[in-house]
CSV table of C-alpha atoms in Angstrom, one decimal:
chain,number,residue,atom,x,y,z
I,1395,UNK,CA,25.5,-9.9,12.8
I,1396,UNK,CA,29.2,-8.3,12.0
I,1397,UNK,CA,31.4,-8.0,14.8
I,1398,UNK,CA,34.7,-6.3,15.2
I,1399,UNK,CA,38.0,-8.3,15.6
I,1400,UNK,CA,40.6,-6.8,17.6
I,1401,UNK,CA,44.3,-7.6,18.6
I,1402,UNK,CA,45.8,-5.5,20.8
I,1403,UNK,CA,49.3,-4.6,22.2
I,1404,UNK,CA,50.4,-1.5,19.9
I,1405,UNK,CA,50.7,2.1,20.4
I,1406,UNK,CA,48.9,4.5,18.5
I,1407,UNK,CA,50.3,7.3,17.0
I,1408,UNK,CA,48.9,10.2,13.7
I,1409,UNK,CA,45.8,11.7,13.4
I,1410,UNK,CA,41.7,10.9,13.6
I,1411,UNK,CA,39.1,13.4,12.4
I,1412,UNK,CA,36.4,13.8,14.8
I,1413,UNK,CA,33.3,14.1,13.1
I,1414,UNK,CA,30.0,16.3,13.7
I,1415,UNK,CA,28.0,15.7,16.8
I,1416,UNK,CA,25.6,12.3,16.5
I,1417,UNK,CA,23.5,14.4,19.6
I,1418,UNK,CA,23.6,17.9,18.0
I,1419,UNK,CA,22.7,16.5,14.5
I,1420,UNK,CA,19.5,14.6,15.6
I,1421,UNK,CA,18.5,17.6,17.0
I,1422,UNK,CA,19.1,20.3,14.2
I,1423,UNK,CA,17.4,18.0,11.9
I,1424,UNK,CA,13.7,18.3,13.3
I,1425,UNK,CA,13.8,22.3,13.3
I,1426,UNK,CA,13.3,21.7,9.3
I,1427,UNK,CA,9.5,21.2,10.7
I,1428,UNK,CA,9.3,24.9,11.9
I,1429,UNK,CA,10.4,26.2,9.0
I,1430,UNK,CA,8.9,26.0,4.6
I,1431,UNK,CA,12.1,27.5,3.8
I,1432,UNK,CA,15.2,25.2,3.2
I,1433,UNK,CA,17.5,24.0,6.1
I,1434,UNK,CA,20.8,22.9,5.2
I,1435,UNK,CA,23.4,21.2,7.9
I,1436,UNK,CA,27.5,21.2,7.1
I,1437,UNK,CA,30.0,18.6,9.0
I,1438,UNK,CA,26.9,16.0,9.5
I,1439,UNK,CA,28.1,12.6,10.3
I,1440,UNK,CA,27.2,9.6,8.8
I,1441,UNK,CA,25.5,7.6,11.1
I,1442,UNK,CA,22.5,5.0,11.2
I,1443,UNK,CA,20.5,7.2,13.6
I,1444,UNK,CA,21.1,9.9,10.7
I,1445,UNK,CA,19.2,7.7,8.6
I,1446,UNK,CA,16.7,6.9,10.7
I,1447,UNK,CA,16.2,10.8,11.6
I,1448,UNK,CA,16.1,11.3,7.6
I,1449,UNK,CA,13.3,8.3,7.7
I,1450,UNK,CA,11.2,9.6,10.5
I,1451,UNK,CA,11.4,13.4,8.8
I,1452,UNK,CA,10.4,12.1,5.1
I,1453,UNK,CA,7.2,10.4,7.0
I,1454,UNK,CA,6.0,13.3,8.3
I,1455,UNK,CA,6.6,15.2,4.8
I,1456,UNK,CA,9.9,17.0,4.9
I,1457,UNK,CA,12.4,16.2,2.1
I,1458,UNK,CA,16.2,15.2,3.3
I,1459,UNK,CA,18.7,14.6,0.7
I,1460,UNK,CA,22.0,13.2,1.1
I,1461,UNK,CA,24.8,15.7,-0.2
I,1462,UNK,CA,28.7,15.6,-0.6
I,1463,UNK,CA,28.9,11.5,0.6
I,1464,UNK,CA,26.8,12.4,3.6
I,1465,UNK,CA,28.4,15.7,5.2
I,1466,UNK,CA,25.6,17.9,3.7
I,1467,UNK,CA,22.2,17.4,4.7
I,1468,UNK,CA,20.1,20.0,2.8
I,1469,UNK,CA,16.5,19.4,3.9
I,1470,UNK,CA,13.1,21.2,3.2
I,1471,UNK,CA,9.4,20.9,4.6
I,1472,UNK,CA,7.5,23.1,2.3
I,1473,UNK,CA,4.4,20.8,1.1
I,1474,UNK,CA,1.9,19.3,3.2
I,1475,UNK,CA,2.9,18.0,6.9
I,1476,UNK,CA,1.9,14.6,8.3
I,1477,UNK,CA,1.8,14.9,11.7
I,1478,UNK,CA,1.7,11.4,13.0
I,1479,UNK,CA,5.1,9.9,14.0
I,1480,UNK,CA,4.7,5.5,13.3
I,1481,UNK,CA,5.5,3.4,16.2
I,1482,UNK,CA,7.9,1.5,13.5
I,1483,UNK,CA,10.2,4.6,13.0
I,1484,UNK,CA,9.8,6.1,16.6
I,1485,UNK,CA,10.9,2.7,18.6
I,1486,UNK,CA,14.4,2.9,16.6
I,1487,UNK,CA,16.0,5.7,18.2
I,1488,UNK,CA,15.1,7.9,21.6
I,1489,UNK,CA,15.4,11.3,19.8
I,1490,UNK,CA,12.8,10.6,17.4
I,1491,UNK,CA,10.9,12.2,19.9
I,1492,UNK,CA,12.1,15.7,19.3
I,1493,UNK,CA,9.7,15.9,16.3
I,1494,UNK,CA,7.1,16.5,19.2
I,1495,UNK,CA,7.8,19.8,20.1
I,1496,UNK,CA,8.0,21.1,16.2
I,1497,UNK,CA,5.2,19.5,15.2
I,1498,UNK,CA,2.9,21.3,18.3
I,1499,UNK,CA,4.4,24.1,17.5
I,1500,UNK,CA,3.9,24.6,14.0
I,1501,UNK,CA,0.6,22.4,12.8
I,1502,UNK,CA,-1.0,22.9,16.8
I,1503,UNK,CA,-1.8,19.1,17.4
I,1504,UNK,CA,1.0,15.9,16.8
I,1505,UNK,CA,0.7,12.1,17.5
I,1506,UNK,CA,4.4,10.7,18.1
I,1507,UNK,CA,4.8,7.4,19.3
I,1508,UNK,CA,6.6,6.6,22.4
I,1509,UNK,CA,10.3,6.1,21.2
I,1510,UNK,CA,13.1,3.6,21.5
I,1511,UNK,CA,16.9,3.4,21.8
I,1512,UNK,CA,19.3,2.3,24.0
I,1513,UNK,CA,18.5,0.2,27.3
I,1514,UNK,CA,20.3,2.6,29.6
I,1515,UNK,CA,17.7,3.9,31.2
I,1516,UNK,CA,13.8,5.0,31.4
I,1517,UNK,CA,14.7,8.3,30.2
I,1518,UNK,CA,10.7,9.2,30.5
I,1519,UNK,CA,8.6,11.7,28.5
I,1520,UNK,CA,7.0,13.7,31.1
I,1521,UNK,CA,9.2,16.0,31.5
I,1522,UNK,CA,8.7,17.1,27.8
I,1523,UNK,CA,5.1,17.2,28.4
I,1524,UNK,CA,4.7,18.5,31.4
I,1525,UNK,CA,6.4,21.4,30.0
I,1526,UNK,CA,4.3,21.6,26.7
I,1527,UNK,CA,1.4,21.1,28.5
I,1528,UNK,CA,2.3,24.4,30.4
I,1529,UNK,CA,2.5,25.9,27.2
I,1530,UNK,CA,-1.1,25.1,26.3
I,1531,UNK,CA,-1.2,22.0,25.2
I,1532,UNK,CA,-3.4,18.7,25.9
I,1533,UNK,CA,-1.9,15.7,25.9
I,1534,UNK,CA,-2.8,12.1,26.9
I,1535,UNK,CA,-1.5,8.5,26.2
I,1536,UNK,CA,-3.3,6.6,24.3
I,1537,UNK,CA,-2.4,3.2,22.4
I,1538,UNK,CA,1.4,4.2,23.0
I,1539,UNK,CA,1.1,7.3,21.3
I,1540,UNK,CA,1.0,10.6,22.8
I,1541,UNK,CA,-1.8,12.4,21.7
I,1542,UNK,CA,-1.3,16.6,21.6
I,1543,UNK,CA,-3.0,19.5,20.3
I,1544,UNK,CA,-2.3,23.4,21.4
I,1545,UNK,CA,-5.9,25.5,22.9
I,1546,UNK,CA,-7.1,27.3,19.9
I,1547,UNK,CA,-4.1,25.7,17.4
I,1548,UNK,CA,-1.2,27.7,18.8
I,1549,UNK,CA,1.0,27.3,21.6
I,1550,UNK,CA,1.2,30.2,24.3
I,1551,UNK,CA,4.9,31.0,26.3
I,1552,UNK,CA,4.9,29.9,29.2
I,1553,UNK,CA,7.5,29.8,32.7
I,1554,UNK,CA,8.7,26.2,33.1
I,1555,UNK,CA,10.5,25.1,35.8
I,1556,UNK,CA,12.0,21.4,35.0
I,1557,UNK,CA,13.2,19.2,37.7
I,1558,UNK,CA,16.4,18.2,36.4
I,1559,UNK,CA,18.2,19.8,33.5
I,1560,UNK,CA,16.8,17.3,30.5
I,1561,UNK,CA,18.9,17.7,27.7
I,1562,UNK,CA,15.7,16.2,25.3
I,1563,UNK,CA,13.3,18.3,27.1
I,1564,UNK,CA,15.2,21.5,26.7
I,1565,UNK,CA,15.9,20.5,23.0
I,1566,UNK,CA,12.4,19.9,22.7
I,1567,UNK,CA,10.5,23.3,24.8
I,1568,UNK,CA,13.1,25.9,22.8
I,1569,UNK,CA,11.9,23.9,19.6
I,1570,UNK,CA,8.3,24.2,20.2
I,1571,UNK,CA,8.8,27.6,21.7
I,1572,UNK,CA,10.2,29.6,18.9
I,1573,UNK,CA,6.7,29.3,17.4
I,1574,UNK,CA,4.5,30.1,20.4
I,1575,UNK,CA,2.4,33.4,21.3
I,1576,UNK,CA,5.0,35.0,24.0
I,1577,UNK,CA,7.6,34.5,26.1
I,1578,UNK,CA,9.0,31.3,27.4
I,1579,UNK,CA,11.1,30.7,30.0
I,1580,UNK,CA,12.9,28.0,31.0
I,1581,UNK,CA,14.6,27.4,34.4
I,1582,UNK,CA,16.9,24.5,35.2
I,1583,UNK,CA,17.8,23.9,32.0
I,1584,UNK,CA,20.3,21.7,30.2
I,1585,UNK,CA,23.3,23.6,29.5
I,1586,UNK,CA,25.4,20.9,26.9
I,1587,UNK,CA,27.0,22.5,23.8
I,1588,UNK,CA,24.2,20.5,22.1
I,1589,UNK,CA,22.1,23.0,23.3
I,1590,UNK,CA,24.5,25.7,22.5
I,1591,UNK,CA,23.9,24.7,18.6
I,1592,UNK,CA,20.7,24.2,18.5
I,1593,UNK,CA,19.9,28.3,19.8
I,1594,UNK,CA,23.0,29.1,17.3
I,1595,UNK,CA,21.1,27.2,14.4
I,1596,UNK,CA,17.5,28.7,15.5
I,1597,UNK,CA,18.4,31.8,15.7
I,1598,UNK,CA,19.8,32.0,12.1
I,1599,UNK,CA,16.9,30.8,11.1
I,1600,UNK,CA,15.3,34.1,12.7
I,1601,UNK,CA,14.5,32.8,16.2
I,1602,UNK,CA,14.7,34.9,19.2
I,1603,UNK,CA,16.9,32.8,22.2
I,1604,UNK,CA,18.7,34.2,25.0
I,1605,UNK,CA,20.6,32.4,27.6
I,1606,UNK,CA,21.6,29.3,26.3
I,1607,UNK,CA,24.4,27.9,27.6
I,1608,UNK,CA,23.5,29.1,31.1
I,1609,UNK,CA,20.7,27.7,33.5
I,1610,UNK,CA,18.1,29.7,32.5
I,1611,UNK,CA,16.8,30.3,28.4
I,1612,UNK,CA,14.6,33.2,27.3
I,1613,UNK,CA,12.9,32.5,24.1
I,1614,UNK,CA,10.6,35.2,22.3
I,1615,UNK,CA,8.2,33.4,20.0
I,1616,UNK,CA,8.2,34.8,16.5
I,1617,UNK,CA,5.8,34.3,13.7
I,1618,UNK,CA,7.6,32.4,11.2
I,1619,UNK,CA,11.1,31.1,10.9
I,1620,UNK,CA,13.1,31.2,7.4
I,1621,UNK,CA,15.7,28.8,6.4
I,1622,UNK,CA,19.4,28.8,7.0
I,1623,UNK,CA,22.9,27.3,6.7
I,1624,UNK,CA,24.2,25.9,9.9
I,1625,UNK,CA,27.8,24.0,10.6
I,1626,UNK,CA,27.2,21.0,13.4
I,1627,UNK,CA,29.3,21.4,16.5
I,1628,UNK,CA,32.3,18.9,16.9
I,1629,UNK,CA,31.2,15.9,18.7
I,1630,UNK,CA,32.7,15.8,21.8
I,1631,UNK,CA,31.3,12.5,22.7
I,1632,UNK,CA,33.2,10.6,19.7
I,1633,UNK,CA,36.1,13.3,20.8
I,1634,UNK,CA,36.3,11.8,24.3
I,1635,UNK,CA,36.6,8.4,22.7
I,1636,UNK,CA,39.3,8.9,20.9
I,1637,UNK,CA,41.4,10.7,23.1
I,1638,UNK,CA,41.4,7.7,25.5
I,1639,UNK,CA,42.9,5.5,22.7
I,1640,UNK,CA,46.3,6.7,23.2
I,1641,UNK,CA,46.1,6.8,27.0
I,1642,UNK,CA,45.0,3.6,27.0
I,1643,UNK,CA,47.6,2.0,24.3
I,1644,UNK,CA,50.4,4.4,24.1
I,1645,UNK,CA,51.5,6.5,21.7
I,1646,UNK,CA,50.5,10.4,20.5
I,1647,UNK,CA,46.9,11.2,18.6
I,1648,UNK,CA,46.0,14.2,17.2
I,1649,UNK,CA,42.3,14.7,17.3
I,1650,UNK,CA,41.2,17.2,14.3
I,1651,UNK,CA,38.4,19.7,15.7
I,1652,UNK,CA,38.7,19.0,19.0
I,1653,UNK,CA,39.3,21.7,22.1
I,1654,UNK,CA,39.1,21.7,25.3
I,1655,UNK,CA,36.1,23.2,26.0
I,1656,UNK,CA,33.6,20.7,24.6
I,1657,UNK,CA,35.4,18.4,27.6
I,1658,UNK,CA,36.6,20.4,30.3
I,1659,UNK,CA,35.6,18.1,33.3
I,1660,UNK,CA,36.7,14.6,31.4
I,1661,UNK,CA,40.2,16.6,30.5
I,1662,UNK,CA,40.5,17.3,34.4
I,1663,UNK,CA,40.5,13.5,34.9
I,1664,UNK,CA,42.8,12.3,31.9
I,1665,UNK,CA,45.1,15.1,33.6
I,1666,UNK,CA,44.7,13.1,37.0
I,1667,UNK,CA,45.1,9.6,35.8
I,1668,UNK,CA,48.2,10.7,34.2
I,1669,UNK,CA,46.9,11.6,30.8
I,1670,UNK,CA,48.8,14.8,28.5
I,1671,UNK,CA,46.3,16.6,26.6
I,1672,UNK,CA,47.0,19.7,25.0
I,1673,UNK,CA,45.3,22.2,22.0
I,1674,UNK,CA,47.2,22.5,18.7
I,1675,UNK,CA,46.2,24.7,15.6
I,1676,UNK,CA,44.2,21.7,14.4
I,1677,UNK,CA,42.7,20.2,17.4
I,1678,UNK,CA,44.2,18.1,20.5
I,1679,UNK,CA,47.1,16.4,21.0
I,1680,UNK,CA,47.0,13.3,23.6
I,1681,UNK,CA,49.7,11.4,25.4
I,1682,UNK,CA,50.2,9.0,28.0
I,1683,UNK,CA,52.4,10.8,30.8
I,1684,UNK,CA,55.5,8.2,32.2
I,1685,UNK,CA,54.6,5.3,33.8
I,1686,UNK,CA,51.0,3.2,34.6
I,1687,UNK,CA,47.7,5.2,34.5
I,1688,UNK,CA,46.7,6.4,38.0
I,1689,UNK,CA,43.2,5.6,39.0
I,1690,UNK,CA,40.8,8.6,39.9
I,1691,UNK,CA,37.4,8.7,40.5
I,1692,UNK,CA,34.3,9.8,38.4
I,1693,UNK,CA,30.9,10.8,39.0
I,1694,UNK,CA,28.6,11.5,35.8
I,1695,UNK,CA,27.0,14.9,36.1
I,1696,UNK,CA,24.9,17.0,33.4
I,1697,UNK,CA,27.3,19.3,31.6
I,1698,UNK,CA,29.6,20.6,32.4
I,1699,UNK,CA,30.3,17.8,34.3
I,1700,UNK,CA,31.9,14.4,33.5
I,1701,UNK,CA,29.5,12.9,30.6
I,1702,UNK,CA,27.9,9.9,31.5
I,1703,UNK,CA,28.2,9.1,27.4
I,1704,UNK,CA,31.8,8.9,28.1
I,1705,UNK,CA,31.5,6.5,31.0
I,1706,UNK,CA,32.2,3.5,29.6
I,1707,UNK,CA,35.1,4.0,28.0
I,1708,UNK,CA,36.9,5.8,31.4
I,1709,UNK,CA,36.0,2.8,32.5
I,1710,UNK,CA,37.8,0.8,30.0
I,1711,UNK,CA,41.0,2.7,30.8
I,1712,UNK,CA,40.7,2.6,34.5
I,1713,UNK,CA,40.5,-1.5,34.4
I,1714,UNK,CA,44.8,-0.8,33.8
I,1715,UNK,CA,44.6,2.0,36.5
I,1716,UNK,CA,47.2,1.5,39.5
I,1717,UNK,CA,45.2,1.6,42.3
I,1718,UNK,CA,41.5,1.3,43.0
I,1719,UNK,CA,38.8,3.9,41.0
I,1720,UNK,CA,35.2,4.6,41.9
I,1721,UNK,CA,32.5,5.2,39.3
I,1722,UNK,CA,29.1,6.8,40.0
I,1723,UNK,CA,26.9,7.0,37.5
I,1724,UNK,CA,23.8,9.6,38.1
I,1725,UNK,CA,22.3,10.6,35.1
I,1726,UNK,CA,21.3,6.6,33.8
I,1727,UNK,CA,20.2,3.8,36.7
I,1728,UNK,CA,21.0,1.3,33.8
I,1729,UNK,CA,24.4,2.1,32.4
I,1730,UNK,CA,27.1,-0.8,33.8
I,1731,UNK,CA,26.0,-3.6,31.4
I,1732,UNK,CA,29.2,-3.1,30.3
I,1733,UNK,CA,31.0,-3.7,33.6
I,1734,UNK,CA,30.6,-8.3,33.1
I,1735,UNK,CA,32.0,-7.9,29.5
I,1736,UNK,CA,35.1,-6.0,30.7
I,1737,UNK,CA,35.2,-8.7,33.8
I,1738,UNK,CA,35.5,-11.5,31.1
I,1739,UNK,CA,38.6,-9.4,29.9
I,1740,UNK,CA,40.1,-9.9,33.4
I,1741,UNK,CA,38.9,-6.2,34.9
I,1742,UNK,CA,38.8,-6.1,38.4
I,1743,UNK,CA,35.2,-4.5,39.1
I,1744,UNK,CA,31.9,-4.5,41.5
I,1745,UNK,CA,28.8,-3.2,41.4
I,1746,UNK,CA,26.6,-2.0,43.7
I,1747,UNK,CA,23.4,0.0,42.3
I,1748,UNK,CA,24.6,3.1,40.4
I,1749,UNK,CA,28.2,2.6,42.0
I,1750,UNK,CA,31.1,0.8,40.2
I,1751,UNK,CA,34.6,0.3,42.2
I,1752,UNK,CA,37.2,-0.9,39.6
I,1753,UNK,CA,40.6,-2.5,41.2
I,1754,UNK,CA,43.5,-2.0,38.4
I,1755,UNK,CA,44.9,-5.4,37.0
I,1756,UNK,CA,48.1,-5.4,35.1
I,1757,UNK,CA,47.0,-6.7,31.8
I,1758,UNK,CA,43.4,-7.3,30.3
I,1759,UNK,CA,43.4,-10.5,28.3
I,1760,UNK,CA,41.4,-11.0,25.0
I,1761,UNK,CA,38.0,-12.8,25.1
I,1762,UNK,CA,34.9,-12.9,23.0
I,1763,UNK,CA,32.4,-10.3,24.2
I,1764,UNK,CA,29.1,-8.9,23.4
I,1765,UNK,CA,28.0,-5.1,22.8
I,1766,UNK,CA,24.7,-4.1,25.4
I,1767,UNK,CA,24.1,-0.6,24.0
I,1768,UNK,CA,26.1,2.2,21.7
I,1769,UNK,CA,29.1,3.6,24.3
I,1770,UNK,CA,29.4,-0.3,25.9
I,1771,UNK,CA,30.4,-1.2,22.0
I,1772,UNK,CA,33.2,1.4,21.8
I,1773,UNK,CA,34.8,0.8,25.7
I,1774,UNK,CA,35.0,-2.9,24.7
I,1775,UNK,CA,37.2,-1.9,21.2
I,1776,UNK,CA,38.9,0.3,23.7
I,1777,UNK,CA,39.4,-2.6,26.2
I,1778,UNK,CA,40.7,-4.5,23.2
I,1779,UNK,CA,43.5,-2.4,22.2
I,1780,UNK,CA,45.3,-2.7,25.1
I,1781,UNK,CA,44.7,-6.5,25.5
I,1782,UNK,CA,46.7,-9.4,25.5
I,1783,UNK,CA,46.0,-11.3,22.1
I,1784,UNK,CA,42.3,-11.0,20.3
I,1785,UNK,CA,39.1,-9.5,21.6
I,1786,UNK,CA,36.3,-9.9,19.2
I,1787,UNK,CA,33.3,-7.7,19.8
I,1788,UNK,CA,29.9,-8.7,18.6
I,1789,UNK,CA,26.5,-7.3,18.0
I,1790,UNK,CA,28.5,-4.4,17.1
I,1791,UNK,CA,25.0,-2.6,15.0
I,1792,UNK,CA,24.9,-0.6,18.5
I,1793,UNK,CA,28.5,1.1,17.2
I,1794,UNK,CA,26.9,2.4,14.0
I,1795,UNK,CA,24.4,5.0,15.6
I,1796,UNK,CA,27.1,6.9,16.8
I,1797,UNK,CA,30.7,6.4,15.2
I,1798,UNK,CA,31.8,6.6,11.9
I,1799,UNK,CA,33.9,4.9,10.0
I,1800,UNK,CA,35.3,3.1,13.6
I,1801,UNK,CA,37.8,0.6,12.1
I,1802,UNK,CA,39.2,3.1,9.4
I,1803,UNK,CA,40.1,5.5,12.1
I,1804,UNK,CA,41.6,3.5,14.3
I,1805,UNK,CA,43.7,1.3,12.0
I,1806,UNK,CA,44.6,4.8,10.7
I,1807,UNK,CA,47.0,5.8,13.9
I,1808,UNK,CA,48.1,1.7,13.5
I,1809,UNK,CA,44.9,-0.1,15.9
I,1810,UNK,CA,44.8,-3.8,14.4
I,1811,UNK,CA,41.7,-4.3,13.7
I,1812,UNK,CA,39.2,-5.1,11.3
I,1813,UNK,CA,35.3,-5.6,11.0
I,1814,UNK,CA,33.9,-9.0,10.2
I,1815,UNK,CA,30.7,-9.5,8.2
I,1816,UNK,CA,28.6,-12.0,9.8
I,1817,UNK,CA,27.3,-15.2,8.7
């Protein structure tokens, strides 16, 4: 397996170009199944979930292809639909699963298998059920597929009240909604700027959404959906990241499509810890205020809160923190693995249950240490740049579901370090 070699003790100064959303993307690609008319999305990144997506999608009979190095994905689902979604392409990646709701929605029955992803959590599907099952569908388990077909072939609108605001559930009701006889409601839901694009793309492709962005969405099922052209929001995820390279090294980065908005709660804490971040005409501009990082304290909420995808790398800086910080995580009971990698780096940090307290050490020291999931990956580059001597990270694959082109944007604003094939 490649890992990536870093040697830290430079500052980091230019510009990185965030890319499109890795969450939005998987997302927008799925509502090809609603539609026989062509969907094409702009600003796609290039990711390994993106293939995986483009796998699971030319399985069930849509065509995806490839355009300008990647950027463009122009896709189609005109012929004939399979609607059974293999275990083998399913287990990959988690939002695999959002193929559930389409597929219901257009063809009134779907087999998906139970998907995969990151160890971070259960991150159930009855949430997604129960709410399609409210919509007049049957569904049971069976041989680690879920098993659904609408009463009489087509789903009915429905009021659905979820428990917590699911982002995946959301993503997948407003999905299968556009489709259904009615209105559908949905209360308590997910309010990310995921969601935002997803009712931006739908409706350009003739839906009728209301709400989204707020607590509440209001869909009005229509009849037939056409195709459209659709720009991927920024990802604010891979945004985040980068913006905590500087504050954790030194220097000035400019981050190309960012703004404030897609990170309004983790902007509040860089500003705490000590951290200048401020819009320019091309995106954001970051800068370590005088003197050590100040610890502050974070607690992972659903947006617009502080992400928990953004965690890990707070984390990372807060191990260099004067003072003592105090991480809750609430949204994953699984997401520290992190935490005894950074520890062989020198942090400072104990965890109790879904509670980390990290005491700031002077100077992290460079060790070998090993990725757990996608976000650990990147806080343990992070970690690394501001280290004493080398830090190699291995098992690195988790890195290429969600960031692009990692070493060439770092070394870009002067980050040594490289990626090394393995054996």
């Amino acid at each position: 397996m490649d890992s990536i070699l870093v040697k830290g003790g430079g500052a980091l100064n230019g510009q990185i170009p965030i890319a499109g959303a890795k969450n939005a993307c998987l997302t927008l690609m799925p509502a090809t199944l609603l539609s026989d008319e062509p969907l094409t999305l702009t600003n796609a990144p290039r990711l390994s979930d993106i293939k995986t997506m483009t796998q699971l999608l030319a399985s069930l009979g849509a065509e995806v292809t490839s355009l300008q190095d990647g950027k463009v994905l122009a896709m189609s689902t005109h012929g004939d639909i399979n609607t059974r979604a293999e275990y083998d392409i399913v287990r990959k990646m988690r939002a695999s699963n959002l193929v559930l709701g389409p597929l219901l929605a257009r063809e009134g029955h779907a087999e998906v298998s139970l998907p995969g992803g990151c160890a971070i959590g259960a991150r159930p599907m009855d949430i997604h059920t129960d709410g399609l099952t409210k919509m007049g569908a049957e569904i049971d388990l069976r041989d680690g597929y879920l098993h659904a077909k609408a009463d009489g072939g087509k789903l009915k609108g429905a009021v659905i009240d979820f428990p917590f605001a699911s982002v995946g559930a959301t993503e997948n009701i407003m999905m299968a909604a556009t489709l259904a006889k009615g209105t559908t409601v949905i209360n308590n839901a997910a309010r990310e700027p995921e969601i935002v694009d997803l009712a931006t793309c739908l409706r350009a492709m003739g839906a009728q959404i209301d709400g989204d962005g707020t607590p509440t969405i209001t869909i009005q099922g229509v009849d037939k959906l056409h195709g459209a052209t659709h720009r991927v929001v920024t990802d604010r995820i891979e945004l985040g990241t980068y913006m905590l390279a500087p504050a954790i090294c030194g220097g000035e980065v400019e981050l190309l499509g960012g703004k404030i908005d897609l990170l309004g709660a983790f902007c509040e804490k860089l500003d705490a810890a000590g951290i200048n971040v401020e819009e320019t005409d091309k995106g954001l501009k970051v800068a370590r205020k005088n003197g050590r990082i100040r610890a502050v304290d974070v607690t992972t909420e659903p947006f617009p809160g502080f992400p928990t995808d953004l965690q890990a790398q707070m984390m990372a800086l807060l191990c260099t923190a004067e003072g003592t910080s105090v991480l809750e995580e609430k949204i994953f009971e699984n997401r520290f693995m992190h935490a005894p990698e950074l520890m062989r780096m020198g942090a400072d940090i104990d965890v109790q249950g879904g509670t980390a307290t990290v005491t700031g050490v002077e100077k992290l020291k460079g060790a070998p240490v090993m990725a757990t999931d996608l976000r650990a990956s990147v806080s343990l580059i992070l970690a690394g740049l501001a280290a004493e001597g080398e830090t190699r990270v291995a098992r690195v694959y988790h890195l290429d579901r969600g960031y692009e082109h990692v070493v060439r944007k770092l070394s870009g604003v002067g980050a040594n370090i490289e990626r090394i094939a393995g054996d």
